[in-house]
Tab-separated table of C-alpha atoms in Angstrom:
chain	number	residue	atom	x	y	z
A	1	MET	CA	-118.668	-155.472	-11.795
A	2	SER	CA	-114.756	-154.788	-12.476
A	3	GLY	CA	-114.513	-151.520	-11.722
A	4	TRP	CA	-112.115	-151.656	-8.876
A	5	ARG	CA	-108.942	-152.365	-10.837
A	6	GLN	CA	-107.914	-148.997	-10.618
A	7	CYS	CA	-104.457	-147.370	-8.903
A	8	GLN	CA	-104.296	-146.138	-5.838
A	9	GLY	CA	-102.803	-142.727	-6.878
A	10	GLY	CA	-100.720	-141.444	-3.940
A	11	HIS	CA	-101.526	-144.726	-1.315
A	12	ASN	CA	-98.247	-145.954	-1.361
A	13	GLY	CA	-96.250	-143.342	0.574
A	14	THR	CA	-95.468	-140.772	-2.263
A	15	GLU	CA	-98.656	-138.280	-3.739
A	16	PRO	CA	-98.157	-138.451	-7.553
A	17	GLY	CA	-97.982	-134.798	-8.609
A	18	ALA	CA	-101.573	-134.152	-10.061
A	19	MET	CA	-102.598	-135.236	-6.453
A	20	ARG	CA	-100.733	-132.581	-4.521
A	21	GLN	CA	-102.580	-129.781	-6.899
A	22	ARG	CA	-106.432	-129.425	-6.011
A	23	GLY	CA	-106.981	-127.809	-9.032
A	24	ASN	CA	-106.671	-130.490	-11.351
A	25	GLY	CA	-109.554	-133.215	-11.730
A	26	THR	CA	-109.785	-136.447	-10.723
A	27	GLY	CA	-109.380	-137.767	-13.910
A	28	ARG	CA	-105.870	-135.989	-14.614
A	29	ALA	CA	-104.723	-138.041	-11.057
A	30	ALA	CA	-105.596	-140.597	-12.485
A	31	ALA	CA	-103.931	-140.973	-15.350
A	32	GLU	CA	-101.010	-139.646	-14.063
A	33	GLY	CA	-101.080	-141.744	-11.165
A	34	CYS	CA	-101.537	-144.841	-13.126
A	35	SER	CA	-99.316	-144.687	-14.947
A	36	GLY	CA	-96.211	-146.676	-12.956
A	37	VAL	CA	-98.992	-149.211	-12.632
A	38	SER	CA	-98.918	-152.647	-14.153
A	39	VAL	CA	-102.016	-153.503	-16.432
A	40	ALA	CA	-101.257	-157.584	-15.234
A	41	PHE	CA	-103.128	-157.322	-12.179
A	42	PRO	CA	-106.573	-155.561	-13.284
A	43	LEU	CA	-105.558	-158.373	-17.256
A	44	THR	CA	-105.203	-161.547	-14.947
A	45	MET	CA	-108.013	-160.961	-12.882
A	46	MET	CA	-110.407	-160.769	-16.076
A	47	ILE	CA	-108.606	-163.827	-17.197
A	48	THR	CA	-109.591	-165.428	-14.263
A	49	GLY	CA	-113.004	-164.469	-13.697
A	50	ILE	CA	-114.016	-165.224	-17.399
A	51	VAL	CA	-112.362	-168.467	-17.391
A	52	GLY	CA	-114.358	-169.378	-13.848
A	53	ASN	CA	-117.497	-168.399	-15.239
A	54	ALA	CA	-117.357	-170.220	-18.334
A	55	LEU	CA	-116.677	-173.306	-16.856
A	56	ALA	CA	-119.324	-173.063	-14.364
A	57	MET	CA	-122.013	-172.796	-17.263
A	58	LEU	CA	-120.558	-175.664	-19.041
A	59	LEU	CA	-120.711	-177.543	-15.902
A	60	VAL	CA	-123.875	-176.287	-14.859
A	61	SER	CA	-125.553	-177.286	-18.548
A	62	ARG	CA	-123.994	-180.739	-18.398
A	63	SER	CA	-125.635	-181.466	-14.903
A	64	TYR	CA	-129.126	-179.841	-16.243
A	65	ARG	CA	-129.192	-182.180	-18.596
A	66	ALA	CA	-128.456	-185.221	-16.651
A	67	LYS	CA	-131.592	-187.186	-15.554
A	68	GLU	CA	-130.550	-187.042	-11.597
A	69	SER	CA	-130.505	-183.982	-11.636
A	70	ARG	CA	-134.122	-183.279	-12.338
A	71	ARG	CA	-135.009	-182.323	-8.331
A	72	LYS	CA	-132.440	-180.096	-8.835
A	73	ARG	CA	-133.438	-178.200	-11.840
A	74	SER	CA	-134.539	-174.785	-10.719
A	75	PHE	CA	-131.132	-174.331	-8.105
A	76	LEU	CA	-129.272	-175.016	-11.436
A	77	LEU	CA	-131.007	-172.600	-13.437
A	78	CYS	CA	-130.487	-170.256	-10.849
A	79	ILE	CA	-126.596	-171.300	-11.063
A	80	GLY	CA	-126.434	-170.715	-14.462
A	81	SER	CA	-127.799	-167.207	-14.373
A	82	LEU	CA	-125.155	-166.127	-11.802
A	83	ALA	CA	-122.518	-167.844	-13.865
A	84	LEU	CA	-123.993	-165.855	-16.579
A	85	THR	CA	-124.334	-162.475	-15.116
A	86	ASP	CA	-121.062	-162.237	-13.765
A	87	LEU	CA	-118.788	-163.567	-17.488
A	88	LEU	CA	-121.043	-160.498	-18.563
A	89	GLY	CA	-120.294	-158.098	-15.962
A	90	GLN	CA	-116.640	-159.279	-16.410
A	91	LEU	CA	-117.142	-158.469	-20.717
A	92	LEU	CA	-118.888	-154.980	-20.103
A	93	THR	CA	-116.777	-153.388	-17.899
A	94	SER	CA	-113.196	-155.153	-17.869
A	95	PRO	CA	-111.818	-153.976	-21.074
A	96	ILE	CA	-112.798	-150.275	-19.993
A	97	VAL	CA	-111.184	-150.241	-17.218
A	98	ILE	CA	-108.087	-151.686	-19.258
A	99	SER	CA	-108.389	-149.231	-21.892
A	100	VAL	CA	-107.866	-146.254	-19.445
A	101	TYR	CA	-104.990	-147.876	-18.232
A	102	LEU	CA	-103.054	-148.638	-21.425
A	103	SER	CA	-104.413	-145.141	-22.632
A	104	ASN	CA	-102.332	-143.186	-19.292
A	105	ARG	CA	-104.516	-140.817	-20.049
A	106	ALA	CA	-107.892	-138.828	-18.025
A	107	TRP	CA	-111.757	-140.115	-18.112
A	108	HIS	CA	-112.257	-136.839	-19.554
A	109	ALA	CA	-109.595	-137.075	-22.444
A	110	ILE	CA	-111.149	-140.632	-23.482
A	111	ASP	CA	-115.436	-139.346	-22.834
A	112	PRO	CA	-115.670	-135.728	-22.938
A	113	SER	CA	-118.675	-136.576	-23.843
A	114	GLY	CA	-119.903	-138.811	-20.429
A	115	HIS	CA	-121.812	-141.171	-22.388
A	116	LEU	CA	-119.088	-144.056	-21.619
A	117	CYS	CA	-119.188	-142.958	-17.588
A	118	ALA	CA	-123.157	-143.311	-17.294
A	119	PHE	CA	-122.391	-146.823	-18.848
A	120	PHE	CA	-119.682	-147.998	-16.819
A	121	GLY	CA	-122.280	-146.818	-13.997
A	122	PHE	CA	-125.214	-148.501	-15.082
A	123	SER	CA	-123.037	-151.835	-15.883
A	124	MET	CA	-121.763	-151.509	-12.361
A	125	THR	CA	-125.110	-151.106	-10.938
A	126	VAL	CA	-127.023	-153.981	-13.080
A	127	PHE	CA	-124.250	-156.518	-12.142
A	128	GLY	CA	-124.143	-155.732	-8.716
A	129	LEU	CA	-127.179	-155.771	-7.691
A	130	CYS	CA	-128.290	-158.986	-9.889
A	131	PRO	CA	-125.676	-161.111	-8.291
A	132	LEU	CA	-127.117	-160.457	-4.833
A	133	PHE	CA	-130.715	-161.140	-5.469
A	134	ILE	CA	-130.215	-163.711	-7.751
A	135	ALA	CA	-128.007	-165.062	-4.836
A	136	SER	CA	-131.141	-164.563	-2.520
A	137	ALA	CA	-133.330	-166.144	-4.903
A	138	MET	CA	-131.218	-169.294	-4.761
A	139	ALA	CA	-131.161	-169.699	-1.112
A	140	VAL	CA	-135.652	-169.025	-0.896
A	141	GLU	CA	-135.606	-171.669	-3.391
A	142	ARG	CA	-133.773	-173.974	-1.347
A	143	THR	CA	-135.482	-173.027	0.996
A	144	LEU	CA	-138.736	-173.997	0.008
A	145	ALA	CA	-137.404	-177.510	-1.535
A	146	ILE	CA	-135.937	-178.560	1.731
A	147	ARG	CA	-138.463	-176.661	4.337
A	148	ALA	CA	-142.104	-177.152	2.019
A	149	PRO	CA	-140.871	-180.453	0.127
A	150	HIS	CA	-144.975	-181.655	-1.383
A	151	TRP	CA	-145.289	-177.208	-2.187
A	152	TYR	CA	-142.162	-177.597	-4.015
A	153	ALA	CA	-142.994	-180.057	-6.110
A	154	SER	CA	-146.280	-180.085	-7.071
A	155	HIS	CA	-145.858	-175.495	-7.159
A	156	MET	CA	-142.452	-175.194	-8.117
A	157	LYS	CA	-141.539	-175.426	-12.063
A	158	THR	CA	-138.744	-174.561	-13.776
A	159	ARG	CA	-141.003	-172.070	-15.877
A	160	VAL	CA	-141.777	-170.537	-12.524
A	161	THR	CA	-137.896	-170.393	-12.000
A	162	LYS	CA	-137.146	-168.572	-15.530
A	163	ALA	CA	-139.873	-166.596	-15.071
A	164	VAL	CA	-138.407	-165.065	-11.890
A	165	LEU	CA	-135.073	-164.801	-12.996
A	166	LEU	CA	-135.765	-162.766	-16.039
A	167	GLY	CA	-137.863	-160.931	-13.319
A	168	ILE	CA	-135.182	-160.131	-11.499
A	169	TRP	CA	-132.644	-159.081	-14.531
A	170	LEU	CA	-135.894	-156.512	-16.028
A	171	ALA	CA	-136.073	-154.966	-12.263
A	172	VAL	CA	-132.754	-154.296	-11.603
A	173	PHE	CA	-132.126	-152.916	-15.698
A	174	ALA	CA	-135.103	-150.766	-14.919
A	175	PHE	CA	-133.879	-149.490	-11.638
A	176	ALA	CA	-130.126	-149.018	-12.971
A	177	LEU	CA	-131.656	-147.100	-15.963
A	178	LEU	CA	-133.006	-144.403	-13.549
A	179	PRO	CA	-130.110	-142.006	-13.259
A	180	ILE	CA	-130.124	-141.832	-17.048
A	181	ALA	CA	-133.927	-140.909	-16.446
A	182	GLY	CA	-132.811	-137.944	-14.242
A	183	LEU	CA	-133.635	-139.831	-11.113
A	184	GLY	CA	-130.098	-140.491	-10.047
A	185	GLN	CA	-127.023	-140.103	-11.163
A	186	TYR	CA	-123.712	-141.494	-11.942
A	187	THR	CA	-119.914	-139.949	-11.783
A	188	LEU	CA	-116.342	-140.156	-12.177
A	189	GLN	CA	-115.030	-141.742	-9.101
A	190	TRP	CA	-111.271	-141.530	-7.530
A	191	PRO	CA	-108.771	-142.098	-8.727
A	192	GLY	CA	-110.690	-141.246	-11.857
A	193	THR	CA	-110.557	-144.811	-13.465
A	194	TRP	CA	-114.376	-146.060	-12.850
A	195	CYS	CA	-118.038	-144.296	-12.221
A	196	PHE	CA	-120.563	-145.053	-10.012
A	197	ILE	CA	-123.356	-144.206	-8.277
A	198	SER	CA	-123.039	-140.333	-6.415
A	199	THR	CA	-123.537	-140.127	-3.075
A	200	GLY	CA	-122.386	-136.722	-1.926
A	201	ASP	CA	-124.430	-134.550	-3.675
A	202	SER	CA	-127.023	-133.263	-0.756
A	203	GLN	CA	-128.699	-130.852	-2.817
A	204	LEU	CA	-130.442	-133.350	-5.464
A	205	THR	CA	-133.311	-135.437	-3.560
A	206	GLY	CA	-133.238	-137.872	-6.494
A	207	SER	CA	-129.390	-138.490	-6.315
A	208	LEU	CA	-129.705	-139.164	-2.194
A	209	PHE	CA	-132.681	-141.938	-3.350
A	210	PHE	CA	-131.190	-143.632	-5.521
A	211	ALA	CA	-127.580	-144.516	-4.039
A	212	SER	CA	-129.566	-145.295	-0.479
A	213	THR	CA	-132.155	-147.582	-2.170
A	214	PHE	CA	-129.486	-149.156	-4.077
A	215	ALA	CA	-127.804	-149.914	-0.570
A	216	VAL	CA	-131.017	-150.698	1.156
A	217	LEU	CA	-131.622	-153.214	-1.471
A	218	GLY	CA	-128.244	-154.655	-1.750
A	219	LEU	CA	-128.143	-155.046	2.309
A	220	LEU	CA	-132.130	-156.597	2.298
A	221	SER	CA	-130.893	-158.737	0.168
A	222	LEU	CA	-128.184	-160.272	1.844
A	223	VAL	CA	-130.637	-160.385	5.429
A	224	VAL	CA	-132.858	-162.701	2.899
A	225	THR	CA	-129.727	-165.096	1.638
A	226	VAL	CA	-128.302	-165.461	5.022
A	227	VAL	CA	-132.124	-166.250	7.076
A	228	CYS	CA	-133.043	-168.404	4.158
A	229	ASN	CA	-129.729	-170.625	4.290
A	230	LEU	CA	-129.618	-170.421	8.296
A	231	ALA	CA	-133.714	-172.201	8.045
A	232	THR	CA	-132.136	-174.759	5.713
A	233	ILE	CA	-129.565	-175.826	7.701
A	234	GLU	CA	-132.264	-176.280	10.854
A	235	ALA	CA	-134.630	-178.211	8.706
A	236	LEU	CA	-131.435	-179.948	7.610
A	237	VAL	CA	-130.036	-181.157	10.456
A	238	SER	CA	-132.956	-182.134	12.006
A	239	ARG	CA	-134.215	-184.365	9.022
A	240	CYS	CA	-131.006	-186.066	9.038
A	241	ARG	CA	-130.484	-186.842	11.796
A	242	THR	CA	-134.493	-188.524	11.501
A	243	LYS	CA	-133.329	-190.111	9.098
A	244	ALA	CA	-129.844	-191.383	10.589
A	245	THR	CA	-130.420	-195.289	10.193
A	246	ALA	CA	-132.509	-195.018	6.670
A	247	ALA	CA	-131.563	-196.961	3.216
A	248	ARG	CA	-129.545	-195.786	0.409
A	249	SER	CA	-131.891	-193.595	-0.943
A	250	SER	CA	-132.457	-191.510	1.991
A	251	LYS	CA	-128.606	-191.576	2.489
A	252	GLN	CA	-127.696	-190.477	-1.087
A	253	TRP	CA	-130.504	-187.925	-0.482
A	254	GLY	CA	-128.678	-186.581	2.161
A	255	ARG	CA	-125.302	-186.764	0.255
A	256	ILE	CA	-127.189	-184.232	-2.619
A	257	ALA	CA	-128.442	-181.857	0.247
A	258	MET	CA	-125.036	-181.266	1.744
A	259	GLU	CA	-123.679	-180.720	-1.153
A	260	THR	CA	-126.203	-178.258	-2.311
A	261	LEU	CA	-126.076	-176.740	1.370
A	262	ILE	CA	-121.945	-176.449	1.488
A	263	GLN	CA	-122.488	-174.618	-2.314
A	264	LEU	CA	-125.120	-171.783	-0.707
A	265	LEU	CA	-123.164	-171.702	2.468
A	266	GLY	CA	-119.766	-170.492	-0.153
A	267	ILE	CA	-121.456	-168.176	-2.025
A	268	MET	CA	-123.314	-167.051	0.903
A	269	CYS	CA	-119.721	-165.956	2.650
A	270	VAL	CA	-118.211	-164.751	-0.317
A	271	LEU	CA	-121.328	-162.496	-0.946
A	272	SER	CA	-121.475	-160.670	2.531
A	273	ALA	CA	-117.731	-160.591	2.897
A	274	CYS	CA	-117.736	-159.245	-0.305
A	275	TRP	CA	-120.819	-156.877	-0.261
A	276	SER	CA	-121.374	-155.441	3.333
A	277	PRO	CA	-118.355	-153.161	3.384
A	278	LEU	CA	-119.682	-151.332	0.514
A	279	LEU	CA	-123.404	-151.559	1.101
A	280	VAL	CA	-121.934	-149.907	4.969
A	281	THR	CA	-119.742	-147.358	3.344
A	282	MET	CA	-122.322	-146.144	1.293
A	283	LEU	CA	-125.101	-145.508	3.178
A	284	LYS	CA	-122.627	-143.830	6.217
A	285	MET	CA	-121.289	-141.682	3.776
A	286	ILE	CA	-124.766	-140.739	2.664
A	287	PHE	CA	-126.193	-140.478	6.155
A	288	SER	CA	-123.351	-137.564	6.470
A	289	HIS	CA	-123.494	-136.214	3.097
A	290	THR	CA	-120.182	-137.201	2.196
A	291	SER	CA	-118.592	-138.197	-1.110
A	292	PHE	CA	-115.448	-139.666	-2.166
A	293	GLU	CA	-115.427	-137.372	-5.310
A	294	HIS	CA	-113.425	-135.298	-2.033
A	295	CYS	CA	-110.272	-137.711	-2.449
A	296	LYS	CA	-109.278	-135.317	-5.900
A	297	GLY	CA	-107.833	-133.376	-3.263
A	298	PHE	CA	-106.572	-132.689	-0.157
A	299	SER	CA	-106.182	-128.749	1.688
A	300	SER	CA	-103.453	-129.743	4.527
A	301	GLU	CA	-101.373	-132.291	6.177
A	302	ALA	CA	-103.631	-133.654	8.839
A	303	GLN	CA	-106.686	-133.470	6.571
A	304	SER	CA	-104.736	-136.040	3.769
A	305	SER	CA	-103.487	-138.302	6.229
A	306	GLU	CA	-106.840	-138.737	7.536
A	307	MET	CA	-108.418	-138.942	3.828
A	308	HIS	CA	-105.864	-141.163	2.264
A	309	LYS	CA	-107.700	-143.614	4.963
A	310	GLU	CA	-111.250	-143.116	3.883
A	311	CYS	CA	-110.055	-143.487	0.660
A	312	ASN	CA	-108.213	-146.342	0.930
A	313	PHE	CA	-111.399	-147.754	2.471
A	314	PHE	CA	-113.295	-147.236	0.304
A	315	LEU	CA	-111.152	-148.521	-2.515
A	316	ILE	CA	-110.899	-151.826	-0.917
A	317	ALA	CA	-114.220	-152.153	-0.744
A	318	VAL	CA	-114.797	-151.445	-3.459
A	319	ARG	CA	-112.419	-154.323	-4.650
A	320	LEU	CA	-114.342	-157.143	-2.548
A	321	ALA	CA	-117.873	-155.670	-3.887
A	322	SER	CA	-116.179	-156.869	-7.154
A	323	LEU	CA	-114.723	-159.944	-6.304
A	324	ASN	CA	-117.516	-161.119	-6.313
A	325	GLN	CA	-117.728	-161.776	-9.666
A	326	ILE	CA	-114.319	-163.844	-9.406
A	327	LEU	CA	-115.224	-166.036	-6.677
A	328	ASP	CA	-118.742	-167.180	-7.119
A	329	PRO	CA	-118.561	-169.560	-9.861
A	330	TRP	CA	-115.012	-170.846	-8.348
A	331	VAL	CA	-117.167	-171.707	-5.090
A	332	TYR	CA	-120.007	-173.526	-7.386
A	333	LEU	CA	-116.819	-175.194	-9.108
A	334	LEU	CA	-114.203	-176.660	-5.703
A	335	LEU	CA	-117.968	-177.668	-3.744
A	336	ARG	CA	-118.866	-179.883	-6.487
A	337	LYS	CA	-119.611	-183.487	-5.332
A	338	ILE	CA	-116.028	-185.481	-6.946
A	339	LEU	CA	-114.727	-182.624	-4.811
A	340	LEU	CA	-117.001	-182.581	-1.022
A	341	GLN	CA	-116.099	-187.055	-1.964
A	342	LYS	CA	-112.595	-186.582	-2.071
A	343	PHE	CA	-112.844	-184.190	1.121
A	344	CYS	CA	-115.067	-186.883	2.946
A	345	GLN	CA	-112.571	-189.788	2.120
A	346	ALA	CA	-109.505	-187.703	3.548
A	347	ALA	CA	-111.849	-186.915	6.377
A	348	ASN	CA	-113.015	-190.228	7.032
A	349	ALA	CA	-108.877	-191.684	6.630
A	350	VAL	CA	-107.836	-189.411	9.382
A	351	SER	CA	-110.940	-190.191	11.975
A	352	LYS	CA	-110.141	-194.120	11.035
A	353	CYS	CA	-106.174	-192.994	11.759
A	354	SER	CA	-107.389	-191.444	15.006
A	355	ASN	CA	-109.247	-194.085	16.209
A	356	ASN	CA	-106.536	-196.592	15.842
A	357	GLU	CA	-104.374	-194.847	17.493
A	358	LEU	CA	-107.011	-194.509	20.733
A	359	LYS	CA	-107.510	-198.473	19.943
A	360	GLU	CA	-103.599	-199.406	20.602
A	361	ARG	CA	-103.091	-196.689	23.560
A	362	SER	CA	-105.937	-198.110	25.061
A	363	ILE	CA	-104.463	-202.148	24.540
A	364	THR	CA	-100.961	-201.206	25.041
A	365	LEU	CA	-102.307	-199.254	28.730
A	366	THR	CA	-104.717	-202.035	29.504
A	367	GLU	CA	-101.727	-205.048	29.487
A	368	GLU	CA	-99.396	-202.411	31.448
A	369	ILE	CA	-102.501	-202.514	34.031
A	370	ARG	CA	-102.357	-205.998	34.031
A	371	ARG	CA	-98.962	-206.366	34.242
A	372	THR	CA	-98.873	-204.086	37.371
A	373	ALA	CA	-101.515	-206.026	38.992
A	374	ALA	CA	-99.795	-209.620	38.046
């Protein structure tokens, strides 16, 4: 879902000519406004996302084959599926955006039939909802593994996880095809370098239903992820307290559980920060019957200033949502066991130094008290 990598048109104080002329379309505005924007930024983001997701998939495949990772295979399947989904999203959408940058032409000149716009909107929807649902599945899987270990060991097999992941992909694919079937609409979005779900056509009930369903499903998946992770945290804290004096095996279990939990928390924070602004903004537009298609032109200076703020916020929200594809694999890569151990070692070293300083201070204070008493 890399469609956010557009130029901002007239956001930096000077409006391009096409933005000052209301008669020209959104695609024309983008073509003129993007002329001064370097393609290095979207290209760099695409390479970063592809490298991160490829590395994550490689590490997941190695961990999945290891004997000591049998208890985590369902979780590893979810991580690998998340990386694969993000990678496919990068490969399908980023080249289109970069091509629009390099061509410096209006979208309608590149895609007169509108089929590319429909494909782009379909890809944005699929690779937007799939990571949210997979993250929710990961959170539910870890909650069951921690809070109901006996039920999890007897019922939660890898084939169940594969079936759930396949069901998520098929359901999201079917949902994203609704606009092609006539329920909903994918339209060109300002500044004319990407396509997404239309939210502003109040005359079409199907468009409002599709857009609102997308936003509600996204927010529900975020809520499920947060609730399940909080429940997992509570269970882990209580179990760690009861096993504080346990054997090495229990301590090893605690380290594995903590590593998984930190990875889940990292992905949860990334999802919430990246997706909440866009989903809330979409619901706000739906209820107010507005659309950011109005960004193509402004009728007055006061309205222009207000529109600039709204359009800026919308672009920032879309950019944050698209960053999710890039950040997800790096959360997994950076929060792996090796790095966590190094972090814990550094923390222990700092705590030991502080304890030694406190001991030295207490010894010095005791000596001074004795000398004073003598």
